[in-house]
PDB file of C-alpha atoms in Angstrom:
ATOM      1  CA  UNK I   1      89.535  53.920 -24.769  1.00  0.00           C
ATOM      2  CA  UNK I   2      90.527  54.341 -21.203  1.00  0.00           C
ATOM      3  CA  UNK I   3      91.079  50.740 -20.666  1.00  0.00           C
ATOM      4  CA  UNK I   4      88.047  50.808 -17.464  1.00  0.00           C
ATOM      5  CA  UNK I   5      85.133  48.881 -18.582  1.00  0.00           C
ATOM      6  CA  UNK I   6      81.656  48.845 -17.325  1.00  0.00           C
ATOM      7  CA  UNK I   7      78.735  46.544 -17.537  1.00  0.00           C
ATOM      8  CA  UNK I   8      76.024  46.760 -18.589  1.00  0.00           C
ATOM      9  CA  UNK I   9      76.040  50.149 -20.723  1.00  0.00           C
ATOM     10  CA  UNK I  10      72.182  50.459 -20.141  1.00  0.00           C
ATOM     11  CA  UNK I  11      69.974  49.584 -17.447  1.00  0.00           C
ATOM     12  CA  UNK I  12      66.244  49.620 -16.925  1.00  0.00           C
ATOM     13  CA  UNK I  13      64.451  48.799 -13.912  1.00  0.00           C
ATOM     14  CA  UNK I  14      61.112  49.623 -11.474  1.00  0.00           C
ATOM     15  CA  UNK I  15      61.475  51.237  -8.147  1.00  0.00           C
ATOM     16  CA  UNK I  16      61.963  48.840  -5.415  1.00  0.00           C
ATOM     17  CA  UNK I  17      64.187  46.699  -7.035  1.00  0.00           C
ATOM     18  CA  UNK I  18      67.935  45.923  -6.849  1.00  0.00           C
ATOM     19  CA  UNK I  19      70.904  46.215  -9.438  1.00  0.00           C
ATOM     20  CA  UNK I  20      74.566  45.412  -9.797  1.00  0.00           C
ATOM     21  CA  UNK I  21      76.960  47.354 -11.850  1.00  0.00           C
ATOM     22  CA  UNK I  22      80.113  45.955 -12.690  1.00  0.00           C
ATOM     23  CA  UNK I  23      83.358  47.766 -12.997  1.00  0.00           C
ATOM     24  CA  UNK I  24      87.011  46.114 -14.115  1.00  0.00           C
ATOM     25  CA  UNK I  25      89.848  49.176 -13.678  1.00  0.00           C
ATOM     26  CA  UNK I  26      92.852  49.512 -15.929  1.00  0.00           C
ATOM     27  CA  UNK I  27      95.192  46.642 -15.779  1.00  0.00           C
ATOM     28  CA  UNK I  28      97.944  47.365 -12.673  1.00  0.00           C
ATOM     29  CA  UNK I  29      95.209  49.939 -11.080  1.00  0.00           C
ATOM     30  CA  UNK I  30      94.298  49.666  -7.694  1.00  0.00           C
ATOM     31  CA  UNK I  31      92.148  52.104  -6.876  1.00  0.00           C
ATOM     32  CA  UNK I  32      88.727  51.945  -8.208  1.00  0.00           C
ATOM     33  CA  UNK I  33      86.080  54.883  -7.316  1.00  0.00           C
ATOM     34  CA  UNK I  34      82.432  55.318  -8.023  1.00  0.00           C
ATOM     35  CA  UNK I  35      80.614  58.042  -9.239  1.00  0.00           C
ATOM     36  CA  UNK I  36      77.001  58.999  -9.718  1.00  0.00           C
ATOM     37  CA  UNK I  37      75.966  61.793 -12.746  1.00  0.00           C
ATOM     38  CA  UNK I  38      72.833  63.521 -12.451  1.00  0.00           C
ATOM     39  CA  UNK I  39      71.221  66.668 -13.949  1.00  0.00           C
ATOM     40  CA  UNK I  40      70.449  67.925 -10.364  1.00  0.00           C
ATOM     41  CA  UNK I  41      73.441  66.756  -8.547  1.00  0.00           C
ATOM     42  CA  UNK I  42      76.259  67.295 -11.123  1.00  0.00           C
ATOM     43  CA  UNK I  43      79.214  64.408 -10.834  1.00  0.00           C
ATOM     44  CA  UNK I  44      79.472  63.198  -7.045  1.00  0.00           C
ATOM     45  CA  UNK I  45      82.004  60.788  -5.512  1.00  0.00           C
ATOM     46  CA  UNK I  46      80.287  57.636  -4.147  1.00  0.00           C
ATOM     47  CA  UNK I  47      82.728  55.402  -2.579  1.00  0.00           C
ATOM     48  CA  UNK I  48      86.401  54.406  -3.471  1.00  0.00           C
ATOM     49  CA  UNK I  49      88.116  51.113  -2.634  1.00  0.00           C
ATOM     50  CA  UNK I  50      92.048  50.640  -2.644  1.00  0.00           C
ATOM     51  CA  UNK I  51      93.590  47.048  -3.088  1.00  0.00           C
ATOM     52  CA  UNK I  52      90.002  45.636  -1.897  1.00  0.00           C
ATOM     53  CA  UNK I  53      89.735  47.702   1.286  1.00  0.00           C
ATOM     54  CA  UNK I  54      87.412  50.953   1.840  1.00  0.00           C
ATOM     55  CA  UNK I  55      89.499  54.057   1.048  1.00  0.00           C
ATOM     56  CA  UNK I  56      86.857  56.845   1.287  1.00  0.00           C
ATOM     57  CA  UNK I  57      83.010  57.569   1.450  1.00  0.00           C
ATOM     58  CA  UNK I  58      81.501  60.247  -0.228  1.00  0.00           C
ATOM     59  CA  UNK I  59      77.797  60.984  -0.967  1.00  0.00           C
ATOM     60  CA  UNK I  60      76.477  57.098  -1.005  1.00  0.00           C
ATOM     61  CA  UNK I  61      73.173  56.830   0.707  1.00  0.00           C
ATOM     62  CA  UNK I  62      73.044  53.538   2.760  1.00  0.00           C
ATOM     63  CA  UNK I  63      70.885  51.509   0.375  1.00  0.00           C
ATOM     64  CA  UNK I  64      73.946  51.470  -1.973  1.00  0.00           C
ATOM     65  CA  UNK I  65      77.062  49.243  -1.290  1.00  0.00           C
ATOM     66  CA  UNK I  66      80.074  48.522  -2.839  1.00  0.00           C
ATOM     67  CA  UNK I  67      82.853  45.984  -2.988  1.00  0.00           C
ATOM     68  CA  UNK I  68      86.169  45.682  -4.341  1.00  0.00           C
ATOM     69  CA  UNK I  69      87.073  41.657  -5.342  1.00  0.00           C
ATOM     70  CA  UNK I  70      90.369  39.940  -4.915  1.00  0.00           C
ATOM     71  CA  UNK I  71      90.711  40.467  -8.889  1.00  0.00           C
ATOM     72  CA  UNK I  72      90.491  44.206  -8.151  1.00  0.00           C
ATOM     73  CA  UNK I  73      87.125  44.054 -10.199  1.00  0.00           C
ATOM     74  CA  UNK I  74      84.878  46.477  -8.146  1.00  0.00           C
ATOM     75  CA  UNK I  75      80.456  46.325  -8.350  1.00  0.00           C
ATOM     76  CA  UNK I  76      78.380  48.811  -7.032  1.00  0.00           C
ATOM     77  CA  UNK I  77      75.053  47.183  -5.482  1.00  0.00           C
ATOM     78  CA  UNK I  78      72.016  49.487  -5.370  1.00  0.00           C
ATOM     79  CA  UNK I  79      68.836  48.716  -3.776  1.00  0.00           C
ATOM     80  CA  UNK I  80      65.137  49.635  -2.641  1.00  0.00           C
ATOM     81  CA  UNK I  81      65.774  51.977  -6.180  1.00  0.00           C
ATOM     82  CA  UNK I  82      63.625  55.345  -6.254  1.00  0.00           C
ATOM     83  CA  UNK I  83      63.256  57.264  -9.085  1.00  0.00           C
ATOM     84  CA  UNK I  84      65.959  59.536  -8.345  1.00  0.00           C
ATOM     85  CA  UNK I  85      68.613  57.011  -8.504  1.00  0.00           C
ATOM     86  CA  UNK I  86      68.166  57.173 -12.617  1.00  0.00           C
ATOM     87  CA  UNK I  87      71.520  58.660 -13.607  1.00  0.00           C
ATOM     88  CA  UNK I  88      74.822  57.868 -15.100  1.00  0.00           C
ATOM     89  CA  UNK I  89      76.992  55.693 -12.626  1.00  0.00           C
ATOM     90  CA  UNK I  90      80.781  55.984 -13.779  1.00  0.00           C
ATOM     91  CA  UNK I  91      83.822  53.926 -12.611  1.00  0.00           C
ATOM     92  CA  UNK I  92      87.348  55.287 -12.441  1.00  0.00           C
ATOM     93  CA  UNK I  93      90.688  54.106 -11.432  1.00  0.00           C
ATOM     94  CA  UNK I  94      93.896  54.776 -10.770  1.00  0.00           C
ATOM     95  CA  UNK I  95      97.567  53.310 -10.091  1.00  0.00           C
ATOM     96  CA  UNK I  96      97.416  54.811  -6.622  1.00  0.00           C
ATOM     97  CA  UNK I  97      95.394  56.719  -3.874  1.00  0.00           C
ATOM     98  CA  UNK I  98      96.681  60.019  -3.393  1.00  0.00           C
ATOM     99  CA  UNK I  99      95.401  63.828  -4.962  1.00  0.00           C
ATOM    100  CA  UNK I 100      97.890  63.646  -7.623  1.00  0.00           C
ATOM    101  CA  UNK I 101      97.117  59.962  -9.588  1.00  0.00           C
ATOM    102  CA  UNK I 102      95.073  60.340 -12.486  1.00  0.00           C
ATOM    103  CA  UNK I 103      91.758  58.422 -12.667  1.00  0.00           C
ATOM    104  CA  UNK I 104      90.698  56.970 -15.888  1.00  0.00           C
ATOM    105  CA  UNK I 105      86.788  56.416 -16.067  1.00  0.00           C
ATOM    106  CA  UNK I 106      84.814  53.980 -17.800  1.00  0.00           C
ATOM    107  CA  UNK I 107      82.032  54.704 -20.582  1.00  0.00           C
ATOM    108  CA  UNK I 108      79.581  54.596 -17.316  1.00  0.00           C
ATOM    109  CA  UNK I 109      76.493  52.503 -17.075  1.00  0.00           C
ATOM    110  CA  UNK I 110      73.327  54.661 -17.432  1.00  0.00           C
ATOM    111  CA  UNK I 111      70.016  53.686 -15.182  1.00  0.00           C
ATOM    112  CA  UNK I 112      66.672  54.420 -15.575  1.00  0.00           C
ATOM    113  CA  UNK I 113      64.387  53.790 -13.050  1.00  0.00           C
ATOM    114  CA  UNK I 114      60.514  53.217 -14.130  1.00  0.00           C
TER     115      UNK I 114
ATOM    116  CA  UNK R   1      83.876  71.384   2.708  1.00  0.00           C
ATOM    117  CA  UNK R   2      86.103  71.912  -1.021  1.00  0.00           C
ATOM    118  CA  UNK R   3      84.126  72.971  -3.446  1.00  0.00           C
ATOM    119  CA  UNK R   4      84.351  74.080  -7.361  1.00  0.00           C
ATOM    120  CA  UNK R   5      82.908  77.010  -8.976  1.00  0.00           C
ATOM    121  CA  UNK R   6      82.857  77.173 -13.124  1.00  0.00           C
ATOM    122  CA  UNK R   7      81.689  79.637 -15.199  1.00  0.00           C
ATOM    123  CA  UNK R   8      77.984  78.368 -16.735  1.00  0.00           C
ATOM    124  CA  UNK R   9      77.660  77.830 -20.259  1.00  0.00           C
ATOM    125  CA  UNK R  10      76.914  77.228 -23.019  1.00  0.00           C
ATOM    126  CA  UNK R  11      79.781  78.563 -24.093  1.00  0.00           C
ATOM    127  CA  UNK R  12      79.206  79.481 -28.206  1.00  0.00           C
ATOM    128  CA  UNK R  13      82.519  79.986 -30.261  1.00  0.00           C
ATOM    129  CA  UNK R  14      83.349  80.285 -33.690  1.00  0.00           C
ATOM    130  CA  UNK R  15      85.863  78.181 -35.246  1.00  0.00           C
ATOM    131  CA  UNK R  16      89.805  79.825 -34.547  1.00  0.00           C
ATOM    132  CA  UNK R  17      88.191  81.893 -31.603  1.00  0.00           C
ATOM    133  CA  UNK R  18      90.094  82.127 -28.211  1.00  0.00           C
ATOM    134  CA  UNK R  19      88.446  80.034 -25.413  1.00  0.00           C
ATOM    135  CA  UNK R  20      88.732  80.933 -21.681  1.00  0.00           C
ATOM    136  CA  UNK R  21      86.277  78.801 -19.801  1.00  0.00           C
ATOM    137  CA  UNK R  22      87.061  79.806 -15.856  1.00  0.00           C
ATOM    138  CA  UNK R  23      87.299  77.735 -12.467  1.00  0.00           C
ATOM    139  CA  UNK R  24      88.066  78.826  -9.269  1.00  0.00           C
ATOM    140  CA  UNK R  25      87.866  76.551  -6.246  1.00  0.00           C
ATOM    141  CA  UNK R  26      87.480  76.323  -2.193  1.00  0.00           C
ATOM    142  CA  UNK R  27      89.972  73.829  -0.597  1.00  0.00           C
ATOM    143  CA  UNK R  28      91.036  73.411   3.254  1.00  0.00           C
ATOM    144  CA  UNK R  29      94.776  72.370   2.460  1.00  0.00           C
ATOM    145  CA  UNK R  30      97.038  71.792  -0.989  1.00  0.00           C
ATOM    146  CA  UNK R  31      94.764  70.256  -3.557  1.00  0.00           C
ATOM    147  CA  UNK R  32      95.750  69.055  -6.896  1.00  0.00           C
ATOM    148  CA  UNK R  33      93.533  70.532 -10.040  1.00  0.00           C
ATOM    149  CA  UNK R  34      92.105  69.033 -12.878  1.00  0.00           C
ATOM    150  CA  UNK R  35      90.361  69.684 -16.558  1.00  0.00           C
ATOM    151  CA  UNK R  36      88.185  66.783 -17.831  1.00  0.00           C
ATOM    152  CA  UNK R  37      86.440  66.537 -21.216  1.00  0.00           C
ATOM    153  CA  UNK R  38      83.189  64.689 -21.849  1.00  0.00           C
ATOM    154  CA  UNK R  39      82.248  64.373 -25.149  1.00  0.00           C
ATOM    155  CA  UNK R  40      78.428  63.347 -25.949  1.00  0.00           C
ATOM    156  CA  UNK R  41      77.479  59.623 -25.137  1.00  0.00           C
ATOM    157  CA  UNK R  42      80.825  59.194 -23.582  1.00  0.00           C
ATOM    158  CA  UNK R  43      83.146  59.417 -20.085  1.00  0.00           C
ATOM    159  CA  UNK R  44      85.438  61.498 -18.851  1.00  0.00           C
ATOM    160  CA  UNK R  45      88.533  61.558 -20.042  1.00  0.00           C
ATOM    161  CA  UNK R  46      91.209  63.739 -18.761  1.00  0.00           C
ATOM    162  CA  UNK R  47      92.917  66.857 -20.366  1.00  0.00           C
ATOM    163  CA  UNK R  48      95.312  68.089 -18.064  1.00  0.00           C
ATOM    164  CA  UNK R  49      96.641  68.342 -14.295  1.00  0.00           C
ATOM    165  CA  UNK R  50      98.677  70.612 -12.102  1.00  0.00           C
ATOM    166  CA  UNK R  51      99.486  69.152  -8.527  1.00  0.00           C
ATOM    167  CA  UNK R  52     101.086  72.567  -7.063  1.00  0.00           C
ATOM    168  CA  UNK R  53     100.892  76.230  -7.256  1.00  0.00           C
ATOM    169  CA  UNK R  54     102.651  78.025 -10.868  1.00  0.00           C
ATOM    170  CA  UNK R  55     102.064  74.632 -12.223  1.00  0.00           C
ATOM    171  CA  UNK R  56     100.806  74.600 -15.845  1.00  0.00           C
ATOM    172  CA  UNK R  57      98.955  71.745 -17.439  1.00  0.00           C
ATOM    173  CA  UNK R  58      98.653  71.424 -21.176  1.00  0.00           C
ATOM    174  CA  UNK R  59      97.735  69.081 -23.440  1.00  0.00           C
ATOM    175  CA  UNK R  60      96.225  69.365 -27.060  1.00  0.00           C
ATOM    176  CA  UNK R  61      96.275  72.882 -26.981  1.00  0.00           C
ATOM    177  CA  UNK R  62      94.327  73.362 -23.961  1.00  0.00           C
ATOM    178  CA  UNK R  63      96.202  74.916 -21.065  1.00  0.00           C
ATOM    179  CA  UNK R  64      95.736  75.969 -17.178  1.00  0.00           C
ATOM    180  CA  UNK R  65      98.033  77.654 -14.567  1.00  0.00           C
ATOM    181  CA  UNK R  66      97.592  76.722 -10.925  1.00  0.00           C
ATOM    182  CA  UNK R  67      97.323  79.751  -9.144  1.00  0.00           C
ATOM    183  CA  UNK R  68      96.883  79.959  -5.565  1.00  0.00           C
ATOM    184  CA  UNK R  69      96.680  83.636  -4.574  1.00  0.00           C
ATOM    185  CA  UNK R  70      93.759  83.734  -6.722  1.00  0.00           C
ATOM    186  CA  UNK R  71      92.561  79.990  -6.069  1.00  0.00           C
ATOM    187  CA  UNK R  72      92.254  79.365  -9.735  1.00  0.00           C
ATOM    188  CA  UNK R  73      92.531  77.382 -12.209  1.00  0.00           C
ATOM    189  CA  UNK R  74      91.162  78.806 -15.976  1.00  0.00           C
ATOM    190  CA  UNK R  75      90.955  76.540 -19.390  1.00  0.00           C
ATOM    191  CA  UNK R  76      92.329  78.117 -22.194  1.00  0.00           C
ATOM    192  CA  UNK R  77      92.831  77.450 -26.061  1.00  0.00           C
ATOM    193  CA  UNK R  78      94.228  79.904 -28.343  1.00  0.00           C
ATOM    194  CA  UNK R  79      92.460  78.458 -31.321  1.00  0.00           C
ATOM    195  CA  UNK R  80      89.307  76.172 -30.627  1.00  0.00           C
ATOM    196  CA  UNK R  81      88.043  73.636 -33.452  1.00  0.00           C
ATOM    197  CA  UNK R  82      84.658  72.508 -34.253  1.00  0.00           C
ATOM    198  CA  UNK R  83      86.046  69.300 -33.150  1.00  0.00           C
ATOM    199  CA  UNK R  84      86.198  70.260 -29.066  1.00  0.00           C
ATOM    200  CA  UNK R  85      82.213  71.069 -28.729  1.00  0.00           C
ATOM    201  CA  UNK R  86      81.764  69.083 -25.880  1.00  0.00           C
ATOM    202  CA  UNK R  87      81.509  69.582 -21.766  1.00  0.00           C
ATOM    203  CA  UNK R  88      84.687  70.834 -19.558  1.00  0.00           C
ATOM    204  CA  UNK R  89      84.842  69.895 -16.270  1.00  0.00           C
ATOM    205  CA  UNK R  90      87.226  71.485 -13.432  1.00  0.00           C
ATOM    206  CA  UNK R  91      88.016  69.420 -10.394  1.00  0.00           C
ATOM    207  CA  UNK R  92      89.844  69.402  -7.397  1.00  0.00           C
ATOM    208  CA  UNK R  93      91.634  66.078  -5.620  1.00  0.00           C
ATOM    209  CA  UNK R  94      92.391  66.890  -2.126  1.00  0.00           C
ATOM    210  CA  UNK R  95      92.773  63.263  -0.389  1.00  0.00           C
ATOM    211  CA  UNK R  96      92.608  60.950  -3.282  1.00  0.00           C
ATOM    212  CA  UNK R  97      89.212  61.894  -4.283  1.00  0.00           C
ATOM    213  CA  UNK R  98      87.957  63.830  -6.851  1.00  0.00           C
ATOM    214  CA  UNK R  99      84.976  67.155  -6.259  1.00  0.00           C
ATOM    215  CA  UNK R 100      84.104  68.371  -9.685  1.00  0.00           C
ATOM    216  CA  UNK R 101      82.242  71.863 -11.086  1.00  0.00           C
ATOM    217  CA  UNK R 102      78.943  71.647 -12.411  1.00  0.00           C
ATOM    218  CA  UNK R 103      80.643  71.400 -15.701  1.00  0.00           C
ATOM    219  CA  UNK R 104      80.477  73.852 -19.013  1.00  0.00           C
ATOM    220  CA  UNK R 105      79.496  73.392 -22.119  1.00  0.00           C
ATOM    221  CA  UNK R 106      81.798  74.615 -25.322  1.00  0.00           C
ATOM    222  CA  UNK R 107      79.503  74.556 -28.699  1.00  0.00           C
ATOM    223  CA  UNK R 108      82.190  75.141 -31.573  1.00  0.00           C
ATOM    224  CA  UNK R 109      80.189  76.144 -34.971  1.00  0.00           C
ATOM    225  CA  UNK R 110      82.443  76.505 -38.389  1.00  0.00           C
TER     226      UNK R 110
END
């Protein structure tokens, strides 16, 4: 157990529609990242937030946003869903933001889109 | 842009047999390297690190060198067990996030 938990494990929706996943990071973490699993695309980096503010953007298309709460509890809002947004969304953290901290990810949250 | 380059699998061992599963990467500047392990229905969890060059990461058995003249950074295991069948996954964290390899897949039979 990497102490990052995810909700919901499972998720299945119809295209056009909107979801929230929900990410809590390891207790004292501030850095919280999102990342999207796919057969085609491999593991990408999505977005990571530091201490509630926008560290770094990676491969999020613009119907996604994310948000990082005063709690440090972090969601991922996806929206106007296609088809190929079904894929395993995992949450990470980390004490810190630099190359060198470890990030700990959750058990991920797997979507299928119908 | 960085970039990481594994070897494709599967990747079919017997039990006790050496494992070398390589990685080599593409960075602009001094990245730190990484080995995650996903094993099935689960996340990533991570097996070892190296933040600079001659560095060696190890843990369980499993163990990398940083090298730079060679921009690599190879898994090894002298003696696998059925027990590690699972996906391997090299990365590189340049800034603070991380770019992985396609990942490989190690199938351990007894």
């Amino acid at each position: 157990d990497s102490g990052v938990t995810q909700t919901p494990k499972h998720l299945i929706t119809a295209t056009g529609q909107r979801v929230t996943l929900r990410c809590s990071p390891r207790s004292g973490d501030l850095s919280v990242y999102w990342y999207q699993q796919s057969l085609d695309q491999g593991l990408q980096f999505l977005i990571q937030y530091y201490n509630g503010e926008e560290r770094a953007k990676g491969n999020i298309l613009e119907r996604f946003s994310a948000q990082q709460f005063p709690d440090l509890h972090s969601e991922l809002n996806l929206s106007s869903l296609e088809l190929g947004d079904s894929a395993l969304y995992f949450c990470a953290s980390s004490v810190g933001a630099g190359p060198s901290y470890e990030q700990y990810f959750g058990p991920g949250t797997r979507l299928t889109v119908t | 842009g960085n970039s990481v380059t594994q070897m494709e699998g599967p990747v079919t061992l017997s039990e006790e047999a050496f494992l070398t599963i390589n990685c080599t990467y593409t960075a602009t500047g001094y990245p730190s390297l990484f080995w995650y392990v996903q094993y099935p229905g689960e996340g990533l969890q991570l097996l070892l690190k190296a933040t600079k060059a001659d560095d060696k990461g190890s843990n369980k058995g499993f163990e990398a060198t940083y090298r730079k003249e060679t921009t690599s950074f190879h898994l090894e295991k002298g003696s696998v067990q059925v027990s590690d069948s699972a996906v391997y996954f090299c990365a590189l964290s340049e800034r603070s996030t991380l770019t992985f390899g396609k990942g490989t897949m190690l199938l351990v039979s007894p």
